Tab-separated table of C-alpha atoms and ligand atoms in Angstrom:
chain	number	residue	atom	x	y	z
D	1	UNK	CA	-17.248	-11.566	7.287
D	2	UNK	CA	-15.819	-7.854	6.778
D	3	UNK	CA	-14.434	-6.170	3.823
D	4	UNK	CA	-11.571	-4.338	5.064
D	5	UNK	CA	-9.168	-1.878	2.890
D	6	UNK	CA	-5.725	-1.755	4.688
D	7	UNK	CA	-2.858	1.229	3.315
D	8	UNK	CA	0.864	1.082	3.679
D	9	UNK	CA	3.033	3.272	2.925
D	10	UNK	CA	6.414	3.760	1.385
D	11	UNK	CA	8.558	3.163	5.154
D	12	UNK	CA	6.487	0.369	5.851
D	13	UNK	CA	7.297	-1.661	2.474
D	14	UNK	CA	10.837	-0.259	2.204
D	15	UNK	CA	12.139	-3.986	2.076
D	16	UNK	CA	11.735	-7.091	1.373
D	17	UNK	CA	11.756	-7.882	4.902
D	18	UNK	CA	9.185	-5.462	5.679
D	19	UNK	CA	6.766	-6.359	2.587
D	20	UNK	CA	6.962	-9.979	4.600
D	21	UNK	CA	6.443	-8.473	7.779
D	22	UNK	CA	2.951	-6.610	6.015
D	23	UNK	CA	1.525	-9.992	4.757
D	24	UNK	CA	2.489	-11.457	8.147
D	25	UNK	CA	0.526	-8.476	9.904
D	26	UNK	CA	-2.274	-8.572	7.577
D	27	UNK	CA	-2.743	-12.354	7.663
D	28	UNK	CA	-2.865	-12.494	11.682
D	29	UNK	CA	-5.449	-9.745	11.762
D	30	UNK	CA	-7.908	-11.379	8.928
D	31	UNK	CA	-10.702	-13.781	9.638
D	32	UNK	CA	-11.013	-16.864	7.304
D	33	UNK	CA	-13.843	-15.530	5.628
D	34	UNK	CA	-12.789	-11.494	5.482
D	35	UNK	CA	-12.020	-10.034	2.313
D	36	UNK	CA	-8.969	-7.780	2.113
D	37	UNK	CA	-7.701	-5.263	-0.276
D	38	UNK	CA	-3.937	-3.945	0.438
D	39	UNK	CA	-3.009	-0.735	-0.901
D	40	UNK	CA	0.249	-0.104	-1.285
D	41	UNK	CA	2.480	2.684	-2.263
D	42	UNK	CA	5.753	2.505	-3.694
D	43	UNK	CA	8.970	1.246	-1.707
D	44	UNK	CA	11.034	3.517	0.759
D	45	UNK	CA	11.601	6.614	-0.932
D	46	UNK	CA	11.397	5.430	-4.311
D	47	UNK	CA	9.251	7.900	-5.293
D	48	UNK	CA	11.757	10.457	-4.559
D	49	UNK	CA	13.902	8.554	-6.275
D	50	UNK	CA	12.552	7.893	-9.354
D	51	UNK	CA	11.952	11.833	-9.638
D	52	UNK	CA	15.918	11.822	-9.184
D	53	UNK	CA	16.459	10.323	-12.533
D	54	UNK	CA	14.073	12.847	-13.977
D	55	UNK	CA	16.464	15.477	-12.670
D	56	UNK	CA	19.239	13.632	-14.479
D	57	UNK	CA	17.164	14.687	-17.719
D	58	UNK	CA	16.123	17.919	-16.915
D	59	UNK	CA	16.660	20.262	-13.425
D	60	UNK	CA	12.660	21.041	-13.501
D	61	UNK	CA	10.740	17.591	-14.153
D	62	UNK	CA	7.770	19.317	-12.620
D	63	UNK	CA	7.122	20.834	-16.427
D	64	UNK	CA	3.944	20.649	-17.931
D	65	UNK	CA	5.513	19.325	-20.888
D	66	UNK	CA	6.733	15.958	-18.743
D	67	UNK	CA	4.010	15.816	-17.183
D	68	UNK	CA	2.309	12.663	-18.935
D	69	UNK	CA	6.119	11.067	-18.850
D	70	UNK	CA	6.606	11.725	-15.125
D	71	UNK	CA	3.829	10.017	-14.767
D	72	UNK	CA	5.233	7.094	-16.711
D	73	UNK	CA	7.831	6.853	-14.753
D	74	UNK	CA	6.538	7.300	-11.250
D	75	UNK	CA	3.727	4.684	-11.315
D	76	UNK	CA	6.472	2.073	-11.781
D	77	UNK	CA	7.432	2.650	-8.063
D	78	UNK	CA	4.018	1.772	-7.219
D	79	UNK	CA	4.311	-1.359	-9.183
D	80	UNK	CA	6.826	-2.902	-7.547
D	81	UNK	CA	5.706	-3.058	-4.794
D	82	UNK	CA	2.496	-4.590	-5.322
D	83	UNK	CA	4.041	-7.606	-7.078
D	84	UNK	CA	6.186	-8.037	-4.192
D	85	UNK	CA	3.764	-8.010	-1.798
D	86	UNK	CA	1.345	-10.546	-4.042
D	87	UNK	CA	4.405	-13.086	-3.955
D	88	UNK	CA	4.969	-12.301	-0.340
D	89	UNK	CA	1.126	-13.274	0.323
D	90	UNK	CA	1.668	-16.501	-1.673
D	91	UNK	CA	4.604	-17.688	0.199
D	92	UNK	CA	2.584	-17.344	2.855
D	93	UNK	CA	-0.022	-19.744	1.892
D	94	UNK	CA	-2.414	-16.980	1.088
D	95	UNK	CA	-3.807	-16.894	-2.581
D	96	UNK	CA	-3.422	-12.812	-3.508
D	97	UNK	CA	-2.995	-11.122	-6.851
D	98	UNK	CA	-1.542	-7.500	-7.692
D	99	UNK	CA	-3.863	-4.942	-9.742
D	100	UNK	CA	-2.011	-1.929	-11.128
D	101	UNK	CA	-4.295	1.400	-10.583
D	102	UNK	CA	-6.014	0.503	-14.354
D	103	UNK	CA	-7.128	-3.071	-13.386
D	104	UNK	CA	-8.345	-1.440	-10.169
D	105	UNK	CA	-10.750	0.775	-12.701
D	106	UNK	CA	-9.845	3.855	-10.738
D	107	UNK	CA	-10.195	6.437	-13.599
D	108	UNK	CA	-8.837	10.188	-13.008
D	109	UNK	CA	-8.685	13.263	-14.741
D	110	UNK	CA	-5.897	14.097	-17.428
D	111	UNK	CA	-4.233	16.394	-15.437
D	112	UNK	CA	-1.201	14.478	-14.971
D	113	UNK	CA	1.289	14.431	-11.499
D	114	UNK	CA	-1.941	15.592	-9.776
D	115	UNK	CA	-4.993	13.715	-10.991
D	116	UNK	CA	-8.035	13.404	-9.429
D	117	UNK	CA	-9.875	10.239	-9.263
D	118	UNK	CA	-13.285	10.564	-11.464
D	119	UNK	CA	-14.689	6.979	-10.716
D	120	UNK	CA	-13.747	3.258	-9.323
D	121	UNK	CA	-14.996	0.508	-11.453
D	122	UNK	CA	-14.097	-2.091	-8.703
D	123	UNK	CA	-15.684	-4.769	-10.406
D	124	UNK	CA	-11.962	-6.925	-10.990
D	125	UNK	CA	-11.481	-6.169	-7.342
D	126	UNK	CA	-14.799	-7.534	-6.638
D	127	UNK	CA	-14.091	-10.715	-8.799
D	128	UNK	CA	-10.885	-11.475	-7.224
D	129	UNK	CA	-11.577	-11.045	-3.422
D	130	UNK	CA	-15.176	-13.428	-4.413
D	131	UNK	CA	-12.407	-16.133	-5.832
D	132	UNK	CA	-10.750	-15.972	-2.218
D	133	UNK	CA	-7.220	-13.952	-2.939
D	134	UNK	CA	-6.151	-10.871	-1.120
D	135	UNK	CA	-6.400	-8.000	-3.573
D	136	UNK	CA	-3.242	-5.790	-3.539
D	137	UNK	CA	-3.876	-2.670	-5.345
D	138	UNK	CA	-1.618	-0.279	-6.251
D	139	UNK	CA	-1.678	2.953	-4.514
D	140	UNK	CA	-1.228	6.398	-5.947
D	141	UNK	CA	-2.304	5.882	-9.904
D	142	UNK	CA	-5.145	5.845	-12.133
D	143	UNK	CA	-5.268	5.768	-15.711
D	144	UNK	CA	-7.499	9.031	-17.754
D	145	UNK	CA	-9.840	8.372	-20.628
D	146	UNK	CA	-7.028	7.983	-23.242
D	147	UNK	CA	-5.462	4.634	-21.326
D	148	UNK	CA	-2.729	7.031	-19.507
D	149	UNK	CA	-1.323	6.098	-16.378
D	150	UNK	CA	-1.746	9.109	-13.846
D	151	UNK	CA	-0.691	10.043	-10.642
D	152	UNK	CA	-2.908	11.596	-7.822
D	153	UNK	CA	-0.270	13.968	-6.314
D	154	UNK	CA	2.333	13.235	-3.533
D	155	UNK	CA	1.248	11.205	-0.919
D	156	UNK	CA	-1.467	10.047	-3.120
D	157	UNK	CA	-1.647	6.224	-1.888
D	158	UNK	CA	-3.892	7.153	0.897
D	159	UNK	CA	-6.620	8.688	-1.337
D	160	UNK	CA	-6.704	5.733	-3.342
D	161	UNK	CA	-6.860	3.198	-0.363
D	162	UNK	CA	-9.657	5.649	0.940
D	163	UNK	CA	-11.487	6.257	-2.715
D	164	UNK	CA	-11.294	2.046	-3.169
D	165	UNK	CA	-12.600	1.636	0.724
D	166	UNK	CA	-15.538	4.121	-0.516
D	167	UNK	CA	-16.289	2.336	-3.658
D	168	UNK	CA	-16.241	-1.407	-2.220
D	169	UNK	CA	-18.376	0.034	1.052
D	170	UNK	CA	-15.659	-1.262	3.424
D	171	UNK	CA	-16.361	-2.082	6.691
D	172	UNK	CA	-12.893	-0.341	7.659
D	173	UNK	CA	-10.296	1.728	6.384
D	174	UNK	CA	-7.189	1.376	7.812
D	175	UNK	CA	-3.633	3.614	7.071
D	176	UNK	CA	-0.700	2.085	8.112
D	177	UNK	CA	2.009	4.099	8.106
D	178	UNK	CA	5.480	4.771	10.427
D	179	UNK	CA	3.953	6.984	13.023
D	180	UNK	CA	0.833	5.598	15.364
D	181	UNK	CA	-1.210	8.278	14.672
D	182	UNK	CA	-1.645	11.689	14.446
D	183	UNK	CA	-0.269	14.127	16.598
D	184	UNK	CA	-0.963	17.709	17.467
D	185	UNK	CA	2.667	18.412	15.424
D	186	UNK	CA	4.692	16.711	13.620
D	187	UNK	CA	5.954	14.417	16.030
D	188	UNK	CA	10.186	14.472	14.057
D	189	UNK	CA	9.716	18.149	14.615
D	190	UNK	CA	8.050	18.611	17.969
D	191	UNK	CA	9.077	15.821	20.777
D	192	UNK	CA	6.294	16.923	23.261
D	193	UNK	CA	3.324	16.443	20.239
D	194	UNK	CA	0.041	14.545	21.888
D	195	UNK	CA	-1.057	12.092	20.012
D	196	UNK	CA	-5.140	12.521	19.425
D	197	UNK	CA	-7.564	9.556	20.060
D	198	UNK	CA	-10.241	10.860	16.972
D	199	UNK	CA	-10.014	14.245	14.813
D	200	UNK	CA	-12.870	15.135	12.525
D	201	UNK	CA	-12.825	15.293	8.872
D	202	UNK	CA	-12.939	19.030	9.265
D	203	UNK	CA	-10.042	19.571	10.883
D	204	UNK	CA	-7.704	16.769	9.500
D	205	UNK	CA	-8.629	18.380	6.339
D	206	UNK	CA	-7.483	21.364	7.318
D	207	UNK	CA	-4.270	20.300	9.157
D	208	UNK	CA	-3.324	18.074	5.413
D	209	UNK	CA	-4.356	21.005	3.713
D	210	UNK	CA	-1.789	23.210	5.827
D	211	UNK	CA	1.352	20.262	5.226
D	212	UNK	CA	0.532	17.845	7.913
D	213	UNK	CA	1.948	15.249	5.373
D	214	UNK	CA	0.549	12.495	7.387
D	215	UNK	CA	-2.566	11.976	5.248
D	216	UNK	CA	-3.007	13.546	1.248
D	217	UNK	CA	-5.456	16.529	2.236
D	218	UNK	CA	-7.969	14.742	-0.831
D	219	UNK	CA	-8.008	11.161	1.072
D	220	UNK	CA	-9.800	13.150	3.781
D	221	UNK	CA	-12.016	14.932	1.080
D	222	UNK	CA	-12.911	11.368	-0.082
D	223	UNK	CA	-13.307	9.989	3.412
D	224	UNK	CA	-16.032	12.531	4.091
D	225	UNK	CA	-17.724	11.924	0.989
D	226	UNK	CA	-18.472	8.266	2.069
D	227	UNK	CA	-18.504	8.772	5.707
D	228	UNK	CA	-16.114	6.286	6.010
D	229	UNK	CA	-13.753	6.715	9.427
D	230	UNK	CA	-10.085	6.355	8.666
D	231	UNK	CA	-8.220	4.895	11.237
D	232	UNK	CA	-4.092	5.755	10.886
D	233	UNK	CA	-2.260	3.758	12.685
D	234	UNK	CA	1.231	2.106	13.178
D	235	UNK	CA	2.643	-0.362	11.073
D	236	UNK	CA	4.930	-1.741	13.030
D	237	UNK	CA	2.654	-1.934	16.731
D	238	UNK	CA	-0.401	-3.063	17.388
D	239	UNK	CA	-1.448	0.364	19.770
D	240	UNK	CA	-4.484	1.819	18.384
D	241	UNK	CA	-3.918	4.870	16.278
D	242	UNK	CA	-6.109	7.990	15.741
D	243	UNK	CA	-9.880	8.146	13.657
D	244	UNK	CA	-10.718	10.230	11.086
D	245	UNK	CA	-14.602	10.538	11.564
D	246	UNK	CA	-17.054	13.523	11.402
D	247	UNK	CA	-17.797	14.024	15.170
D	248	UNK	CA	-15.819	13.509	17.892
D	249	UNK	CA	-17.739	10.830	19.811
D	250	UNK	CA	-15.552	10.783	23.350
D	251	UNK	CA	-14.945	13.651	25.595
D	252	UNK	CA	-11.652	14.729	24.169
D	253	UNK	CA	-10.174	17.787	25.778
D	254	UNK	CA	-11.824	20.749	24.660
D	255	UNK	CA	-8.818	22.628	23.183
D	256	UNK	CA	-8.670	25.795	21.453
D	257	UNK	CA	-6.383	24.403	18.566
D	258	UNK	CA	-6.178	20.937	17.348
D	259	UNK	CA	-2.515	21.067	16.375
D	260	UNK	CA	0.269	22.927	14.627
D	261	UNK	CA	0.855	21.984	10.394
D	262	UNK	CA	4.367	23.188	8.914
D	263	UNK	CA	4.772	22.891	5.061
D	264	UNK	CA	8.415	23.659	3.992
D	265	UNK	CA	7.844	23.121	0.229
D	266	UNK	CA	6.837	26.404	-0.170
D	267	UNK	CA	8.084	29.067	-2.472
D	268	UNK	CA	7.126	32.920	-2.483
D	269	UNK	CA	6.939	35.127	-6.044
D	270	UNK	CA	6.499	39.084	-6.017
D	271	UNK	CA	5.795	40.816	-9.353
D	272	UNK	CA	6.898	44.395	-8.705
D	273	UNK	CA	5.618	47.112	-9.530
D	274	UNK	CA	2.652	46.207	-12.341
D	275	UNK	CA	-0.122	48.971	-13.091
D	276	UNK	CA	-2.682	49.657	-10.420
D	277	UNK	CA	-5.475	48.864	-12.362
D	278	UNK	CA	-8.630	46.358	-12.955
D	279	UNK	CA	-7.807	43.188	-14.700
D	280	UNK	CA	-3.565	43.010	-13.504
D	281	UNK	CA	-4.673	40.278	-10.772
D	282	UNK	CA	-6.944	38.406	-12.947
D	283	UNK	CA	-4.260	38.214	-15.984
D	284	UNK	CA	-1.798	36.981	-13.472
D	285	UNK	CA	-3.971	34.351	-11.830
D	286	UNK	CA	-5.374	32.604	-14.860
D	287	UNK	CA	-2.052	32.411	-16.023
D	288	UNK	CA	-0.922	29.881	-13.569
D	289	UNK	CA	-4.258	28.494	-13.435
D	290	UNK	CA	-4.180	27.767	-17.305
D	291	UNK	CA	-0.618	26.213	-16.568
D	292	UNK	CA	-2.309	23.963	-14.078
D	293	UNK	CA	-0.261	25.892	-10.518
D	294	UNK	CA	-2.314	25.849	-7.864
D	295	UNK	CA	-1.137	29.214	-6.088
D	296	UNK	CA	-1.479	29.465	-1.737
D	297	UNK	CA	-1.172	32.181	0.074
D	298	UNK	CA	-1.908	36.063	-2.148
D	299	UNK	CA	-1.255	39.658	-0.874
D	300	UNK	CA	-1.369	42.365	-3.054
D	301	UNK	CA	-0.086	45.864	-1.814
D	302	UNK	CA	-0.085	49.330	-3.383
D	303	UNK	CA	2.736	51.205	-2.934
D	304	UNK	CA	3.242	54.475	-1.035
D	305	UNK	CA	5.615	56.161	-3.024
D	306	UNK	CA	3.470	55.559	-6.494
D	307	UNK	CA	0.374	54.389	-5.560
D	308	UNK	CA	-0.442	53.635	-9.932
D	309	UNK	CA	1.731	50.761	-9.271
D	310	UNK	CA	1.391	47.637	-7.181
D	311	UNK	CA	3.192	44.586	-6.035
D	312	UNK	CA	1.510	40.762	-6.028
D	313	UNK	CA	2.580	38.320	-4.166
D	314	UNK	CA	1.977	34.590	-3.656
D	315	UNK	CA	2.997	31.277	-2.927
D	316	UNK	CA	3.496	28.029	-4.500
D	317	UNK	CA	4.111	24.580	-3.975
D	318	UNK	CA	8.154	24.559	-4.545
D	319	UNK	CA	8.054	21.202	-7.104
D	320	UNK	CA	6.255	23.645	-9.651
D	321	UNK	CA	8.724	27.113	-8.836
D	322	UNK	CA	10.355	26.099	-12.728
D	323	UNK	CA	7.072	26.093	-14.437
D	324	UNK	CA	5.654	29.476	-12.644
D	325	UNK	CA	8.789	31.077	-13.406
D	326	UNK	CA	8.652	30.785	-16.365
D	327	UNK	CA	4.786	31.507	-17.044
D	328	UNK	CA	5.283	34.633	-14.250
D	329	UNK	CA	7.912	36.323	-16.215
D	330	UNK	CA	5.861	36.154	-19.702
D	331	UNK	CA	2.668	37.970	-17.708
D	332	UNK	CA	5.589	40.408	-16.005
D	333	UNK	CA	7.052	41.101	-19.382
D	334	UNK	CA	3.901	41.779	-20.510
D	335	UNK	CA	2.464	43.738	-18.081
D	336	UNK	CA	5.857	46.221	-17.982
D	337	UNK	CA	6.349	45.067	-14.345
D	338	UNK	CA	9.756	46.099	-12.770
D	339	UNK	CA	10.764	42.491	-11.903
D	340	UNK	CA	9.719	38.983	-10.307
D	341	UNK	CA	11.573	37.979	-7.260
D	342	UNK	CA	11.486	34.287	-6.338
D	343	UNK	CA	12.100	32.764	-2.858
D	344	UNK	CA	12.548	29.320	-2.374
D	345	UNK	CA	14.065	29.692	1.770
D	346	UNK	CA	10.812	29.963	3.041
D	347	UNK	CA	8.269	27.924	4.653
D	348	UNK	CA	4.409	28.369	5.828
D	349	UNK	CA	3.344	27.925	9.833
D	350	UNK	CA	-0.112	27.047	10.894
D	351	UNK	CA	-2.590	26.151	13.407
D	352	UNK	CA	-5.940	24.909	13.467
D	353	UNK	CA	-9.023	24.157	15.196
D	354	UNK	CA	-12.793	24.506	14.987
D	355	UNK	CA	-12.231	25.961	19.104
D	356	UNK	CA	-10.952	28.887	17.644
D	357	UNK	CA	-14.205	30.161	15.867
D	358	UNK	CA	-15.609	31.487	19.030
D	359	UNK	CA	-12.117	32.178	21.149
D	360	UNK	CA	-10.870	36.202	20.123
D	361	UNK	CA	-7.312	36.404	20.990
D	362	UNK	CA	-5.600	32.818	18.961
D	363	UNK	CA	-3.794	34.822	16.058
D	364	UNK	CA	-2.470	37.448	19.000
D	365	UNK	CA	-0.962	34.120	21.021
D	366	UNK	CA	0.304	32.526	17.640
D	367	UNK	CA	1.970	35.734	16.447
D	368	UNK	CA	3.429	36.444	20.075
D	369	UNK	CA	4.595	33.045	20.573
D	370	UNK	CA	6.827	33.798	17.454
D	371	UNK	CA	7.686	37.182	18.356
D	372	UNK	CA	9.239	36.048	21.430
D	373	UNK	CA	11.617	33.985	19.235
D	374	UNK	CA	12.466	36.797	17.211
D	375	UNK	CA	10.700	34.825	13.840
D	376	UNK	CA	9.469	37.853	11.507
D	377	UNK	CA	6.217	37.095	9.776
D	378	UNK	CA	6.193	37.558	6.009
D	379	UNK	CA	2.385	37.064	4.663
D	380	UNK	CA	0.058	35.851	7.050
D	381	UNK	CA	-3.306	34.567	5.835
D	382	UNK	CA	-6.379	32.787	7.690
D	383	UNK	CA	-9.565	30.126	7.163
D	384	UNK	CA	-12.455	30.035	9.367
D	385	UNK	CA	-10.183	27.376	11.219
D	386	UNK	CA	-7.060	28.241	11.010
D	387	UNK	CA	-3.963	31.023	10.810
D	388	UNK	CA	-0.743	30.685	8.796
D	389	UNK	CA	2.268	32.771	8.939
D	390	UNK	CA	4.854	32.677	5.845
D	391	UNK	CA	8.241	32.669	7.894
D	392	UNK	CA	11.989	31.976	6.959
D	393	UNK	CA	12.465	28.176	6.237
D	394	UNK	CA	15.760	28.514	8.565
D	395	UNK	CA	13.459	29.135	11.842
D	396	UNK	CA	10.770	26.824	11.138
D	397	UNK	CA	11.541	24.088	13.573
D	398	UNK	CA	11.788	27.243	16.270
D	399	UNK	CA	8.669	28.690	15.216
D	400	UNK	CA	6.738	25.477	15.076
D	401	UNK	CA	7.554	24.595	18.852
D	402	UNK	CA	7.211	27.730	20.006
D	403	UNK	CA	3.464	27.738	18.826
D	404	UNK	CA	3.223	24.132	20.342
D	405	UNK	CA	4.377	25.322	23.156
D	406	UNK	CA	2.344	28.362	23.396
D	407	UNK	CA	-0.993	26.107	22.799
D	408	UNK	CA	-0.198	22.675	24.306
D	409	UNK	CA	1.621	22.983	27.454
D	410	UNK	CA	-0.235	24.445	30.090
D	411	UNK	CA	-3.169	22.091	29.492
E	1	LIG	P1	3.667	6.938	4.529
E	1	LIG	O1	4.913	6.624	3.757
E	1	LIG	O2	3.245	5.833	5.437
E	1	LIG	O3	2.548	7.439	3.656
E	1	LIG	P2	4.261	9.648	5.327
E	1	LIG	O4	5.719	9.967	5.456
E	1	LIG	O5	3.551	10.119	4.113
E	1	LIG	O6	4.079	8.098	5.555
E	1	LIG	O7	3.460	10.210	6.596
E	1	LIG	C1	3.913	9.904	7.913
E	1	LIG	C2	4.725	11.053	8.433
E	1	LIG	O8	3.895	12.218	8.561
E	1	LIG	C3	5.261	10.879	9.831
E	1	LIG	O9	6.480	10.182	9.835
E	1	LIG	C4	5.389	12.294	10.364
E	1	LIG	O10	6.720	12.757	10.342
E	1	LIG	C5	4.572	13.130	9.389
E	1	LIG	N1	3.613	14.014	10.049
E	1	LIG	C6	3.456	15.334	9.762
E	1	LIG	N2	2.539	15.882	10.566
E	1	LIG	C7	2.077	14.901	11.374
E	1	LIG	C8	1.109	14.859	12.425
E	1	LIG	N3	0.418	15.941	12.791
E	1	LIG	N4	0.899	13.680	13.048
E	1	LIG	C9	1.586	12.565	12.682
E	1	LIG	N5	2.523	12.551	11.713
E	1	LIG	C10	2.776	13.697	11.062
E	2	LIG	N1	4.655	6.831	-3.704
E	2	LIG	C1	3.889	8.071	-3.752
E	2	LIG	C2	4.638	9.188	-3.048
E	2	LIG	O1	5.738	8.972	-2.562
E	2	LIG	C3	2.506	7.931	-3.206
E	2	LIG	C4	2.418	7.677	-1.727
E	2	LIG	O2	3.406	7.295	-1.083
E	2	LIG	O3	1.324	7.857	-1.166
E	2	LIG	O4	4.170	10.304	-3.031
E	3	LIG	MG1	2.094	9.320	2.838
């Protein structure tokens, strides 16, 4: 007997068809006496959808005003597709019944769009796999100490399949998605990409982290925090995909980078000219931080011509450009700056890998790999494991397989 938490995502339930085709898939893999919990996240690109209507109400959903009501709203994708795939399971022959994220006792924080989950009270999930159904769960929600529904952020489905795997002690975690594995690129944006046999926590987080959109950068957190490998993995072949684990535990090849993350949903402020002084950076961070913004990349740089003044510069995630505008102009107003300048044609290049701790010379490859493309490097910033370059969004697909290239092909 194994207790096994299998993920799909949005492509992979996009129809009716395909829900069938999952409880097919999961009913020829399971033992008769294996318990299963399916997460699932909502169909297609409903998501994306449903956040269309939004934009019907108001240009700038991504307010913290909606924020409780976007949340509303988007957790219906979610169940949808659970019910779908519970009556898909029982035509089937196979007893199964749908929990939304609140019968799952997933509980988050309040901070709705981008909760984070705070505890799993699986004991319903417990109940129903003991009374023989398949338990399909819905991905991406949670509900906060007042009964809210709450989402976990984008992409959020595979932290709750990974967070419900933890809590449960699964025997394996399984995400199912419409690639069949992870690659050292994004395989729609590089054609060459390698596909990787195992990756450790450390650097999948990183690569997430850095916009490989492949896994939510927090299902890896949560993966690591139970030691649970994740193995992602194709819907729609049986080839075996890529683990998620903490060592590597086969001789893979001992390159310098792991792989090359883009992130496109990017957008860049600069507050000009505010005073030179202690305190400007602090007002200006806590400021987005009270509004909830997580802010990326930072450069601040005095000016030659007057060095009492100073220009600060960040990034953002480009959902929440409305909201920082708006609490960015209040701090500029306030601190007499000369003006904020927002740019939403951007987008953020990376690489990563542990290899490059101990190998001098990476960021000098990386930035002449783009240099010989003519791609100009706006803010560049680094980790212990990795180097990103702020380009323009235009030459992204340039600039990420010209660092591909740089890194992958002579091997
Ligand atoms: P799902 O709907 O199953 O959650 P996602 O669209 O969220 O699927 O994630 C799968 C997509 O992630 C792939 O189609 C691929 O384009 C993208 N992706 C980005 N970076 C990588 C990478 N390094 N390896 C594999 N896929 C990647
Ligand atoms: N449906 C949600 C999204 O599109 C969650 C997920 O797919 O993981 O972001
Ligand atoms: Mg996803």
């Amino acid at each position: 007997m194994a207790l096994v938490v299998k993920k799909f995502g949005g492509s992979s339930v996009a129809t009716t068809d395909k829900i069938l085709n999952v409880a097919k898939r999961v009913l020829s893999d399971k033992q008769p006496d294996d318990k299963v919990v399916v997460v699932v996240s909502a169909m297609g690109d409903t998501t994306d959808d449903l956040i269309g209507l939004a934009q019907g109400i108001d240009a700038q959903p991504y307010q913290a005003s909606y924020a409780r009501e976007m949340d509303m709203l988007l957790t219906t994708g979610e169940q949808v597709s659970i019910a779908l795939l519970a009556m898909a399971f029982q035509k089937l022959g196979q007893p199964a019944v749908s929990l939304t994220g609140s019968q799952i006792g997933m509980r988050t924080s309040s901070v709705h769009t981008k909760g984070r989950i705070l505890s799993i009270d699986p004991s319903r999930v417990i109940q129903e796999l003991d009374s023989g159904k398949v338990v399909v769960a819905a991905g991406f929600q949670g509900i906060d100490k007042f009964g809210d529904p709450v989402t976990l952020g984008r992409g959020g489905s595979d932290t709750s399949a990974v967070a419900i795997a933890g809590a449960l002690k699964a025997d394996t975690c399984e995400i199912f998605t419409d690639v069949d594995g992870i690659y050292s690129a994004d395989p729609r944006i590089v054609k060459g990409a390698r596909k990787m046999q195992e990756i450790t926590y450390y650097e999948m987080l990183e690569m997430a982290r850095l916009g490989a959109g492949v896994m939510q950068p927090r299902s890896v957190e949560v993966g690591q925090y139970f030691n649970i490998p994740i193995h992602v993995r194709s819907t729609f072949t049986d080839t075996p995909g890529t683990i998620i684990r903490e060592d590597y535990t086969m001789e893979e090849k001992g390159f310098i980078i792991r792989g090359v993350a883009h992130d496109e949903k990017v957008a860049k402020f600069a507050i000009l000219g505010v005073p030179n002084q202690p305190g400007v950076a602090h007002k200006v961070f806590a400021s987005l931080s009270d509004a909830n913004i997580d802010v990326d990349m930072i450069v601040q740089s005095i000016r030659n011509v007057d060095q009492n003044i100073t220009d600060i510069v960040f990034t953002v995630e480009q959902n929440y450009v409305g909201e920082a505008k708006r609490v960015i102009d209040g701090v500029a107003e306030k601190l007499g700056a000369i003006g904020v300048v927002v740019e939403e044609d951007v987008a953020k290049v990376s690489i990563v890998g542990a290899g490059m701790l101990g190998a001098p010379g990476v960021a000098a490859r990386m930035f002449g790999a783009l240099a010989k493309q003519g791609v100009n490097i706006d803010i560049i910033s680094t980790s212990e494991i990795s180097i990103s370059c702020l380009i323009k969004g235009e030459q992204l697909r340039t600039a990420v397989n010209a660092i591909h290239d740089e890194f992958f092909s002579n091997d």
